[in-house]
mmCIF file of C-alpha atoms in Angstrom:
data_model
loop_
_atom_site.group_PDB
_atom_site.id
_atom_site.type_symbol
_atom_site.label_atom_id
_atom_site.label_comp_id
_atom_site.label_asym_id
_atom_site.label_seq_id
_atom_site.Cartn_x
_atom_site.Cartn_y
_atom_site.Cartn_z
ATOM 1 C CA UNK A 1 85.396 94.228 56.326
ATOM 2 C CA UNK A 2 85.140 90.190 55.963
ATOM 3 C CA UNK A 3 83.464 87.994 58.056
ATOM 4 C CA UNK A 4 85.571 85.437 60.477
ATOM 5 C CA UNK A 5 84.257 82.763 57.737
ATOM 6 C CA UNK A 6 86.378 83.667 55.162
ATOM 7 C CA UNK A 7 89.581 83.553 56.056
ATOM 8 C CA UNK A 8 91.213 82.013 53.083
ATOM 9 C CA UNK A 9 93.285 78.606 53.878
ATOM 10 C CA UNK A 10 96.357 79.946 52.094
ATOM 11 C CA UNK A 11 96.450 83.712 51.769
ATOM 12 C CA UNK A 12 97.992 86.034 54.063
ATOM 13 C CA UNK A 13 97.473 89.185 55.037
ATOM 14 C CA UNK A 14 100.825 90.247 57.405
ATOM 15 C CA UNK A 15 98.299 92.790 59.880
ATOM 16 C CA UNK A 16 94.869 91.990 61.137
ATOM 17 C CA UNK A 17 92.241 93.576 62.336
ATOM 18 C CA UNK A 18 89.501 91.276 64.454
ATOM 19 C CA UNK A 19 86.540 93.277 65.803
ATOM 20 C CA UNK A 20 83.298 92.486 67.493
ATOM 21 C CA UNK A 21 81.613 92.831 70.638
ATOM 22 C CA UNK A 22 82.088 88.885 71.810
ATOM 23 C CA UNK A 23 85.378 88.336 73.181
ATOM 24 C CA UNK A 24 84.915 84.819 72.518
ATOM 25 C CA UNK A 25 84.527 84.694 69.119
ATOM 26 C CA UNK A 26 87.421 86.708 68.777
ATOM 27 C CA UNK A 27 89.341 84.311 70.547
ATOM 28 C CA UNK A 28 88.015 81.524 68.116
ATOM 29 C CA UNK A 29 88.635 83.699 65.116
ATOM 30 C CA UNK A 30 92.633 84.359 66.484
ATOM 31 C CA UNK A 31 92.442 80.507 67.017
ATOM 32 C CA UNK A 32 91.673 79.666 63.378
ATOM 33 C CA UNK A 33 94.227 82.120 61.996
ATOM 34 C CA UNK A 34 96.337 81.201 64.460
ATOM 35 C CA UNK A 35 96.328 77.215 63.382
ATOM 36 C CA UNK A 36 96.274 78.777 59.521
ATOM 37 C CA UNK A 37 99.044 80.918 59.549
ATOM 38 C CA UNK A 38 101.021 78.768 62.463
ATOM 39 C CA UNK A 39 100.081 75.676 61.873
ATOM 40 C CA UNK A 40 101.397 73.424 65.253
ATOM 41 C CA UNK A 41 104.308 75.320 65.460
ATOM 42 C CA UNK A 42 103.468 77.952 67.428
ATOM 43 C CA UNK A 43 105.225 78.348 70.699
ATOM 44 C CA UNK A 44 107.109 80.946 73.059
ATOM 45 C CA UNK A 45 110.017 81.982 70.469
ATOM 46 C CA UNK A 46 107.563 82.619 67.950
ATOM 47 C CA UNK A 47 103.820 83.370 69.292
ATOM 48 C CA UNK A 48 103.057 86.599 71.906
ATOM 49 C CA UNK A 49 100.046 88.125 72.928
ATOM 50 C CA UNK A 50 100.158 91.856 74.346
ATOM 51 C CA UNK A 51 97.888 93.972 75.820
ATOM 52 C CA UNK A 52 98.269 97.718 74.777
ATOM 53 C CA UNK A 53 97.084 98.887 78.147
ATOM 54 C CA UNK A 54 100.603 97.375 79.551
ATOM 55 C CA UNK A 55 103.345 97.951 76.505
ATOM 56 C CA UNK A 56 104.843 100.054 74.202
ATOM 57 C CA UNK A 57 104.533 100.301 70.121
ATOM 58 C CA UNK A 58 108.199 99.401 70.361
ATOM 59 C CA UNK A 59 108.014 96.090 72.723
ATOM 60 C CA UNK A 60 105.916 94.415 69.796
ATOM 61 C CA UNK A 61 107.885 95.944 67.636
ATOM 62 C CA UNK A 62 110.929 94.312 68.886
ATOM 63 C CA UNK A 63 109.650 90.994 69.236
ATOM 64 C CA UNK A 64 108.272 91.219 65.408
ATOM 65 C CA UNK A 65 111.652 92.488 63.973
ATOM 66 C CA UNK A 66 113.540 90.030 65.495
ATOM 67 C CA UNK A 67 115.462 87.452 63.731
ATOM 68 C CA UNK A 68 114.084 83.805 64.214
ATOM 69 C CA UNK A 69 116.638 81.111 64.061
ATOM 70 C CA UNK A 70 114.889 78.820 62.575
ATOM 71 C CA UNK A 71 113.379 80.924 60.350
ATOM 72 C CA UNK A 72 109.740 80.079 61.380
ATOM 73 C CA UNK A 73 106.929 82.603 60.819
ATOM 74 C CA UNK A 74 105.874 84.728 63.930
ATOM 75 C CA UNK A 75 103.112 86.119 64.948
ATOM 76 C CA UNK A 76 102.312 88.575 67.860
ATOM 77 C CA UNK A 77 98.516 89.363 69.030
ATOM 78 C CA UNK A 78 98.076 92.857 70.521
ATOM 79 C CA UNK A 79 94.614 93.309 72.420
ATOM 80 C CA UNK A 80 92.998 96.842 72.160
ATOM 81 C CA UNK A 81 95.427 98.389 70.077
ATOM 82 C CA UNK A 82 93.031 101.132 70.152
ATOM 83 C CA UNK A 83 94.298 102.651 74.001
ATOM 84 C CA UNK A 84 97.808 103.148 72.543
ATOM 85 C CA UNK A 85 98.763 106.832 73.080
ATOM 86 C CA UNK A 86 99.129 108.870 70.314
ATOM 87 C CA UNK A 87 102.929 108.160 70.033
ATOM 88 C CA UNK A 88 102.639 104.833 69.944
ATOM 89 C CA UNK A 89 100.273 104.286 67.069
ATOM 90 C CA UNK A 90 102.384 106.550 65.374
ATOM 91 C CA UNK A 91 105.221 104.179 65.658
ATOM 92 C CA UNK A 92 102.805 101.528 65.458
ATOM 93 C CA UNK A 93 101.273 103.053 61.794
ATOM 94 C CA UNK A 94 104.496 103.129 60.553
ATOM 95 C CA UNK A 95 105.875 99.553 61.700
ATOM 96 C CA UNK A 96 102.292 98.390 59.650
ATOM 97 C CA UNK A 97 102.915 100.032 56.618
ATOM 98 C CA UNK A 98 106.370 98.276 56.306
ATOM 99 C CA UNK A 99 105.200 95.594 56.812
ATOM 100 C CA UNK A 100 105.382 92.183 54.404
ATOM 101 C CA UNK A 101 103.102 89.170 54.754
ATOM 102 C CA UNK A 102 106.298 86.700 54.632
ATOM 103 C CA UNK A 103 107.102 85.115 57.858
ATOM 104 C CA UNK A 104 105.791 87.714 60.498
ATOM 105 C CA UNK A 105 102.286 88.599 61.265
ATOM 106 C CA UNK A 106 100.691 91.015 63.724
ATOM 107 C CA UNK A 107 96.991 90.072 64.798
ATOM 108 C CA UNK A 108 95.216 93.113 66.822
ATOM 109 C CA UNK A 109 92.235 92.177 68.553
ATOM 110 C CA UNK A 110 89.724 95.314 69.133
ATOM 111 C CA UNK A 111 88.152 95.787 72.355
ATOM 112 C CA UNK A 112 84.272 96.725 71.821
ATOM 113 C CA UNK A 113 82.825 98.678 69.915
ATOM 114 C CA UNK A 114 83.402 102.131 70.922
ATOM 115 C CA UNK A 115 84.283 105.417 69.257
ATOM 116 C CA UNK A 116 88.305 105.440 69.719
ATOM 117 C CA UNK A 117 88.264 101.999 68.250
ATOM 118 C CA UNK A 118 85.964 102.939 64.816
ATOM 119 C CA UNK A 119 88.407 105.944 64.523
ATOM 120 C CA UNK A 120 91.482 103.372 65.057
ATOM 121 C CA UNK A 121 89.974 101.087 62.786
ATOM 122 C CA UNK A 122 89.694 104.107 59.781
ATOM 123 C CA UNK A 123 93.099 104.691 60.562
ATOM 124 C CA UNK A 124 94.368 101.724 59.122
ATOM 125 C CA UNK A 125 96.387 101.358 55.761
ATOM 126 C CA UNK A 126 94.359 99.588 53.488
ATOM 127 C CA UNK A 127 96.917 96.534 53.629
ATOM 128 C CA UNK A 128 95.282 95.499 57.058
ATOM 129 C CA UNK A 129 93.229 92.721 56.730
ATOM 130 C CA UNK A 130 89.786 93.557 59.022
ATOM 131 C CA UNK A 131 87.088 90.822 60.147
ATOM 132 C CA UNK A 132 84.176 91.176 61.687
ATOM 133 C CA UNK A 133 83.804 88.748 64.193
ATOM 134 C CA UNK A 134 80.446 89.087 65.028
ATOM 135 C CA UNK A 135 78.874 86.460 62.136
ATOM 136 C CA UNK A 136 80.901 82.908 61.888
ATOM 137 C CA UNK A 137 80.619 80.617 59.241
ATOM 138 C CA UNK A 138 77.896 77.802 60.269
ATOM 139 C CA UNK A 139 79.744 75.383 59.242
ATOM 140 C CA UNK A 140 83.170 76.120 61.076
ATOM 141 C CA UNK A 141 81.017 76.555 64.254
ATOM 142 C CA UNK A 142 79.528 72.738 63.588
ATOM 143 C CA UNK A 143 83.283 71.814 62.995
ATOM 144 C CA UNK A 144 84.228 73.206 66.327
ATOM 145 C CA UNK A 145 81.616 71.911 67.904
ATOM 146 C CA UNK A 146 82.374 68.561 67.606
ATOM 147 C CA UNK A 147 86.000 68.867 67.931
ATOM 148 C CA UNK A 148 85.101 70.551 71.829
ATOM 149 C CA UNK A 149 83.168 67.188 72.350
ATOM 150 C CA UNK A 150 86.285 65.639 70.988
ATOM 151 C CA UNK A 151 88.516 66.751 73.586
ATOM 152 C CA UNK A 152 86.027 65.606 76.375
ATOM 153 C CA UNK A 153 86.233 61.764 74.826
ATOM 154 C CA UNK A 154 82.347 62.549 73.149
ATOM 155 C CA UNK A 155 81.134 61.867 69.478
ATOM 156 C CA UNK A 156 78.389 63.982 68.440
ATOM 157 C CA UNK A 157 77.061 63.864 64.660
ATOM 158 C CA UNK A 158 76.914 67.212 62.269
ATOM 159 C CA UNK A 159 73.340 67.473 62.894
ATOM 160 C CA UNK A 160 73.414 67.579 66.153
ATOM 161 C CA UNK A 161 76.207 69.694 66.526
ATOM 162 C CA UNK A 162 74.245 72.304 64.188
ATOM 163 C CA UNK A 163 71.678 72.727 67.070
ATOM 164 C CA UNK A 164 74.434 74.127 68.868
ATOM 165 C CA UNK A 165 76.294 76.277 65.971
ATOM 166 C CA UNK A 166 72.519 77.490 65.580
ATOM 167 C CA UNK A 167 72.910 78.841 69.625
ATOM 168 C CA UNK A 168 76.363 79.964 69.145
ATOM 169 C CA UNK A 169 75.754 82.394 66.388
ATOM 170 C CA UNK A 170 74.086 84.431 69.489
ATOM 171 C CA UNK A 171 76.177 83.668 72.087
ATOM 172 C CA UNK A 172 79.294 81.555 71.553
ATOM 173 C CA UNK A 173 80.019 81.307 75.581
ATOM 174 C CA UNK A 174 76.776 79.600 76.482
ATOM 175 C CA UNK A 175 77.227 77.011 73.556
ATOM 176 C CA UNK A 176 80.758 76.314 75.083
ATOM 177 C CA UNK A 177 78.762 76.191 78.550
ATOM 178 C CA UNK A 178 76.065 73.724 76.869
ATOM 179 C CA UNK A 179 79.073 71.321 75.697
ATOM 180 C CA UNK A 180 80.387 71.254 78.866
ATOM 181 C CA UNK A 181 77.009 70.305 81.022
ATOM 182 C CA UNK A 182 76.103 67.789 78.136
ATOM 183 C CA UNK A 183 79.538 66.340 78.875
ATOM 184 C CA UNK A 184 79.055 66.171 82.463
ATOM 185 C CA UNK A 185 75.607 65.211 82.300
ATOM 186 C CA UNK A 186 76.282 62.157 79.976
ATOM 187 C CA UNK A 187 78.868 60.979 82.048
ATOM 188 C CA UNK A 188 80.993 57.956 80.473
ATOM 189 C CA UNK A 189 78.500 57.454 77.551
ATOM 190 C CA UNK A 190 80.766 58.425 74.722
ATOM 191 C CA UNK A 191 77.622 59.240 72.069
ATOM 192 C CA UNK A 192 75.895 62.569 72.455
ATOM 193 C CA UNK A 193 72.326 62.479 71.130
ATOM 194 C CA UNK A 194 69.847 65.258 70.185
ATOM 195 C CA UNK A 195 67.480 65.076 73.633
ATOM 196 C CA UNK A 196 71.133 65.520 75.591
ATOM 197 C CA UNK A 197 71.933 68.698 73.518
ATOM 198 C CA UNK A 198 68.273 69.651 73.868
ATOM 199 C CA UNK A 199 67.693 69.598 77.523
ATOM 200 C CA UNK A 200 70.676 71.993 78.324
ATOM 201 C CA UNK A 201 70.014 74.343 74.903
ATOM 202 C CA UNK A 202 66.511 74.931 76.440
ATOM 203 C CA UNK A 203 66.803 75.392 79.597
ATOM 204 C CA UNK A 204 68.316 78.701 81.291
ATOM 205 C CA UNK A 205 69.638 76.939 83.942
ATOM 206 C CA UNK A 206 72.600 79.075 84.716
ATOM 207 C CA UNK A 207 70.887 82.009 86.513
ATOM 208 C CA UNK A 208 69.085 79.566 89.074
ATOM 209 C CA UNK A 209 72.705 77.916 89.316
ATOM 210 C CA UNK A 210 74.190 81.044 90.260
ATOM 211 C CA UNK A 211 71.474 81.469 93.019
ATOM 212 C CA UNK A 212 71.512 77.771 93.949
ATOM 213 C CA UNK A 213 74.733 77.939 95.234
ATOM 214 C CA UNK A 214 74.083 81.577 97.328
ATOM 215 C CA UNK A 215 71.625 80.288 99.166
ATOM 216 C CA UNK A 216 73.658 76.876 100.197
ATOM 217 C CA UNK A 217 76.837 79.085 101.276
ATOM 218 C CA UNK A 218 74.636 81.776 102.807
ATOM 219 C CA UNK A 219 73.081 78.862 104.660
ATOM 220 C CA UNK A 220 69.718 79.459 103.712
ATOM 221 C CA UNK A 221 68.052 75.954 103.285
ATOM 222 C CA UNK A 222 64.416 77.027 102.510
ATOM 223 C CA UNK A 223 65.631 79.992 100.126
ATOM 224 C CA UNK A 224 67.694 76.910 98.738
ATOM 225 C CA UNK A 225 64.744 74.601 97.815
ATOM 226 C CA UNK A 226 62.657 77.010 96.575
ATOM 227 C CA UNK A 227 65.652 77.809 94.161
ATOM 228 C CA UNK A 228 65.789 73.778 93.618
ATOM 229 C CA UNK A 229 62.374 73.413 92.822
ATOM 230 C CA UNK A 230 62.408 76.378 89.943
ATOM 231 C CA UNK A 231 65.759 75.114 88.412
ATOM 232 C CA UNK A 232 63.585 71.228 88.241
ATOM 233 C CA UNK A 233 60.759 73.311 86.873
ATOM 234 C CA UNK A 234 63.046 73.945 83.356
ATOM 235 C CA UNK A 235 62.428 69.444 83.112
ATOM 236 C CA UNK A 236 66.217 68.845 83.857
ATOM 237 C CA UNK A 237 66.236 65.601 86.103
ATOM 238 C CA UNK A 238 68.041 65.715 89.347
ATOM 239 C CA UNK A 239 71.128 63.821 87.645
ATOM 240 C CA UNK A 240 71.232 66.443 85.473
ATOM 241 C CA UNK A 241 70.251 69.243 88.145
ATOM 242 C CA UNK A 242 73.740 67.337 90.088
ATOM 243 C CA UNK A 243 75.425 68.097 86.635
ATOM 244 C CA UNK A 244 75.001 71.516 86.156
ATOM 245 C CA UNK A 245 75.885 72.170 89.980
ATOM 246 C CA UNK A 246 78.975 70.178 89.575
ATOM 247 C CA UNK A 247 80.234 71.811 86.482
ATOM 248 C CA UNK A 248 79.929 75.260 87.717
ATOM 249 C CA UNK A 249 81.850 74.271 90.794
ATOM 250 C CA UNK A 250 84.477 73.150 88.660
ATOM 251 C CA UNK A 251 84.594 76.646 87.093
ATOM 252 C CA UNK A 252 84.483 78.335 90.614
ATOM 253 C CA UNK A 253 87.639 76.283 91.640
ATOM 254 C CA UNK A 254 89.491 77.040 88.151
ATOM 255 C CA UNK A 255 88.698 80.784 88.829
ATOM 256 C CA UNK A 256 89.986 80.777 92.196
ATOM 257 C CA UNK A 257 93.468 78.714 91.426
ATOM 258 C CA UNK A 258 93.732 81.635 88.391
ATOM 259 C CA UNK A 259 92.932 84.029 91.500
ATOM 260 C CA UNK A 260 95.968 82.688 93.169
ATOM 261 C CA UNK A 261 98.253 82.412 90.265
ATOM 262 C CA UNK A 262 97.924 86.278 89.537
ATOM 263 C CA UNK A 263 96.022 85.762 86.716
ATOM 264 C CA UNK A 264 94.645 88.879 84.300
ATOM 265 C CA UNK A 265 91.567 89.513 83.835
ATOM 266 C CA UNK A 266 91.771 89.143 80.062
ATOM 267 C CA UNK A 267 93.635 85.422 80.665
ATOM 268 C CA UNK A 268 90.683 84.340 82.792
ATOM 269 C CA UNK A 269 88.026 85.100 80.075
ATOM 270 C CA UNK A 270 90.171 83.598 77.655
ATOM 271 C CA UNK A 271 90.738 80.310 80.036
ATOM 272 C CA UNK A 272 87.581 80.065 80.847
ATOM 273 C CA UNK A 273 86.258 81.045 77.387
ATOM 274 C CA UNK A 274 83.684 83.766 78.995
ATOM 275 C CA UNK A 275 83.025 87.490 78.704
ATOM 276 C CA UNK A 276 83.561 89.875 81.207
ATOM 277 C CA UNK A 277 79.967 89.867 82.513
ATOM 278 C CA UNK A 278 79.799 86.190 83.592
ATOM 279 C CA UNK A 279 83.565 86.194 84.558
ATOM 280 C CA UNK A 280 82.786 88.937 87.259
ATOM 281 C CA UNK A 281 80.371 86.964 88.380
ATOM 282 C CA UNK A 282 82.369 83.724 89.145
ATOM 283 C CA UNK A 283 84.688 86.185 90.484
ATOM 284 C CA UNK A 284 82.227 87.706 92.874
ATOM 285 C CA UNK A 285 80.688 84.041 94.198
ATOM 286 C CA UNK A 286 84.032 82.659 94.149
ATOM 287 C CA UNK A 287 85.441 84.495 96.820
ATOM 288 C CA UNK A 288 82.491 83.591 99.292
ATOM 289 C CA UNK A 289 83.483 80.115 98.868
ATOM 290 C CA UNK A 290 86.958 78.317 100.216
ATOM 291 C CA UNK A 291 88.874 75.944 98.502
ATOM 292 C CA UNK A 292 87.873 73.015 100.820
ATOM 293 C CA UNK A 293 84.073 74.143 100.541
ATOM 294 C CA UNK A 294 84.124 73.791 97.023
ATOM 295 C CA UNK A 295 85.919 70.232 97.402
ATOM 296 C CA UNK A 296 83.709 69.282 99.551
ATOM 297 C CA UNK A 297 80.716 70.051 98.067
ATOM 298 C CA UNK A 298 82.029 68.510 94.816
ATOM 299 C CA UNK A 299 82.390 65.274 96.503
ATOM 300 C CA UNK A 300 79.052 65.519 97.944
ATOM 301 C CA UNK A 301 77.275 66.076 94.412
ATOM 302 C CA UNK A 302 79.512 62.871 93.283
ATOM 303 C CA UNK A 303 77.826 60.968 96.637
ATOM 304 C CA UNK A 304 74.191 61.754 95.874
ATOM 305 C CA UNK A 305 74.881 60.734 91.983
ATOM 306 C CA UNK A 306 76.206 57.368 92.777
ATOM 307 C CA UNK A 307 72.884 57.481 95.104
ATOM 308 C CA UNK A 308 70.725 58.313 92.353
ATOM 309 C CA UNK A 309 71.885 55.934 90.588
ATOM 310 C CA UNK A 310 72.590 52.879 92.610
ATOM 311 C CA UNK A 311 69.236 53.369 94.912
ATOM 312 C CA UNK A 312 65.508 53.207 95.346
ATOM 313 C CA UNK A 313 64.878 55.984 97.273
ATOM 314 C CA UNK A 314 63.558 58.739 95.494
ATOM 315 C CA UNK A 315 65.801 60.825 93.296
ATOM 316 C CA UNK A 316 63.814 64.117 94.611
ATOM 317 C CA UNK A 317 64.065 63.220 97.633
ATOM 318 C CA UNK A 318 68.059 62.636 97.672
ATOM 319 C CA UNK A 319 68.200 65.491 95.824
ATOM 320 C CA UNK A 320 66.864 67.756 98.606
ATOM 321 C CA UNK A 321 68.762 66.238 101.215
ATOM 322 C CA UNK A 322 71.374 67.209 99.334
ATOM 323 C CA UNK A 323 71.000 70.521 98.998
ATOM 324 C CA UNK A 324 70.248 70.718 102.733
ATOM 325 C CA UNK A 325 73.923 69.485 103.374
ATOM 326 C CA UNK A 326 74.875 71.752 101.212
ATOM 327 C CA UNK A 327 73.158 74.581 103.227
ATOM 328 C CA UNK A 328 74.294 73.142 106.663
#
């Protein structure tokens, strides 16, 4: 089994296997194949994803043996191939061993690590082409890194970016959670330095976020300063502190708009670029907030940062008051 790191630029297997217990990094692996195999050109005539929980062998079947006009390459994804009943991995099997890596490919994305997936796994003709997700190349994660800043208008140097990579290789979703909250934090300053990426790296911050925002929609003031004061205790300045409230609001309101549109489960983690754990808890404190609430609150964070900064009263001080609004 390879590692996500080496998938060669211009060799092709036509079936993959990507395993691993982080859904995210399976979702950056299937990215980087994607782009490799793709290119740009991937779009709803010639890209699907399917879960196996929800289809048939023959669906994906269907969609893969189809002609393409163009003649494009296509490429299906199929998550947890392992839950197929025994019928359909037999049709499945047998679609895989016919299989020819010329212009269709079939990526399968394991669920975790579990017994019916090892045994799905051995199944496999030896032309499937199996990664192990679970160790990235440093260097790709550095690459990505900077090309997340990228997309929020930030430059950030390879150095810097490694301090990140060096986080990811544990856990890829709080490195995508550190981008964002250095992003935030640094606000229209375009260059990300060291001491930005530092502050948020270091400090576990997202816990006391969590139970910030309880206490303020439970209307618990005093259980909400006390919560305050630990989360200042990590050395994040209340700027920053207004930050990291403000960017997990933002994720509360994307969860609940997915909510509404009927989103999956599996769409969600992949939208917000999450695992299941954290996702159920957004879920879970999402739905003790409205829509307005969370609006409202947003634009109060906003008020007490143009405070902060425009002021001389004390940050602390504003900072408090703001969190008692909050809990009013």
């Amino acid at each position: 089994m390879r590692q996500a790191g080496n998938i060669p630029p211009n060799k092709h297997a036509a079936v993959y296997l990507l395993t691993g217990a982080d859904e995210f990094r399976k979702r950056l692996c299937l990215d980087k194949l994607k782009r490799k195999i793709m290119g740009e050109a991937a779009d709803a005539f010639n890209f699907n994803l399917y879960y196996a929980r929800d289809i048939s062998a023959a669906i994906i079947i269907d969609f893969l043996q189809t002609f393409s006009i163009t003649g494009s390459r296509r490429m299906a994804v199929l998550v947890e191939p392992e839950v197929f009943s025994e019928e359909d991995r037999g049709h499945l099997m047998a679609y895989i061993k016919s299989c020819r890596p010329e212009n269709v490919f079939l990526v399968m994305l394991g669920g975790k690590s579990s017994v019916k997936l090892q045994n799905f796994s051995r199944s496999l003709p030896d032309c499937v082409d199996k990664i192990d997700t679970t160790i990235d190349d440093e260097d790709d994660i550095s690459d990505w890194v900077i090309q997340e800043f990228g997309k929020n208008g930030k430059k950030i140097n390879r150095a810097t970016a490694a301090l990140i990579s060096g986080s990811a290789r544990q856990d890829m979703g709080r490195a995508l959670s550190c981008i964002e909250q250095v992003s935030a934090y640094t606000g229209a300053r375009q260059d990300i330095t060291e001491d930005d990426v530092a502050l948020f790296l270091d400090a576990p911050c997202e816990s006391s976020t969590f139970a910030l925002l309880d206490a303020t929609n439970a209307k618990m003031p005093d259980k909400a300063l006390l919560v305050l004061n630990d989360l200042l205790k990590t050395n994040l300045s209340p700027t920053q502190a207004i930050g990291l409230m403000a960017w997990h609001i933002i994720r509360l309101l994307k969860v609940k708009k997915m909510i509404s549109a009927g989103a999956s489960l599996q769409d969600m983690m992949a939208g917000l670029k999450t695992g299941s754990y954290r996702l159920n808890k957004l879920i879970a404190q999402a739905k003790g907030f409205s829509l307005v609430k969370l609006k409202k609150n947003l634009q109060s964070l906003s008020n007490t940062d143009i405070w902060i900064k425009s002021s001389n009263i004390n940050d602390s001080y504003l900072l408090e008051a703001l969190v008692v609004k909050l809990a009013g």
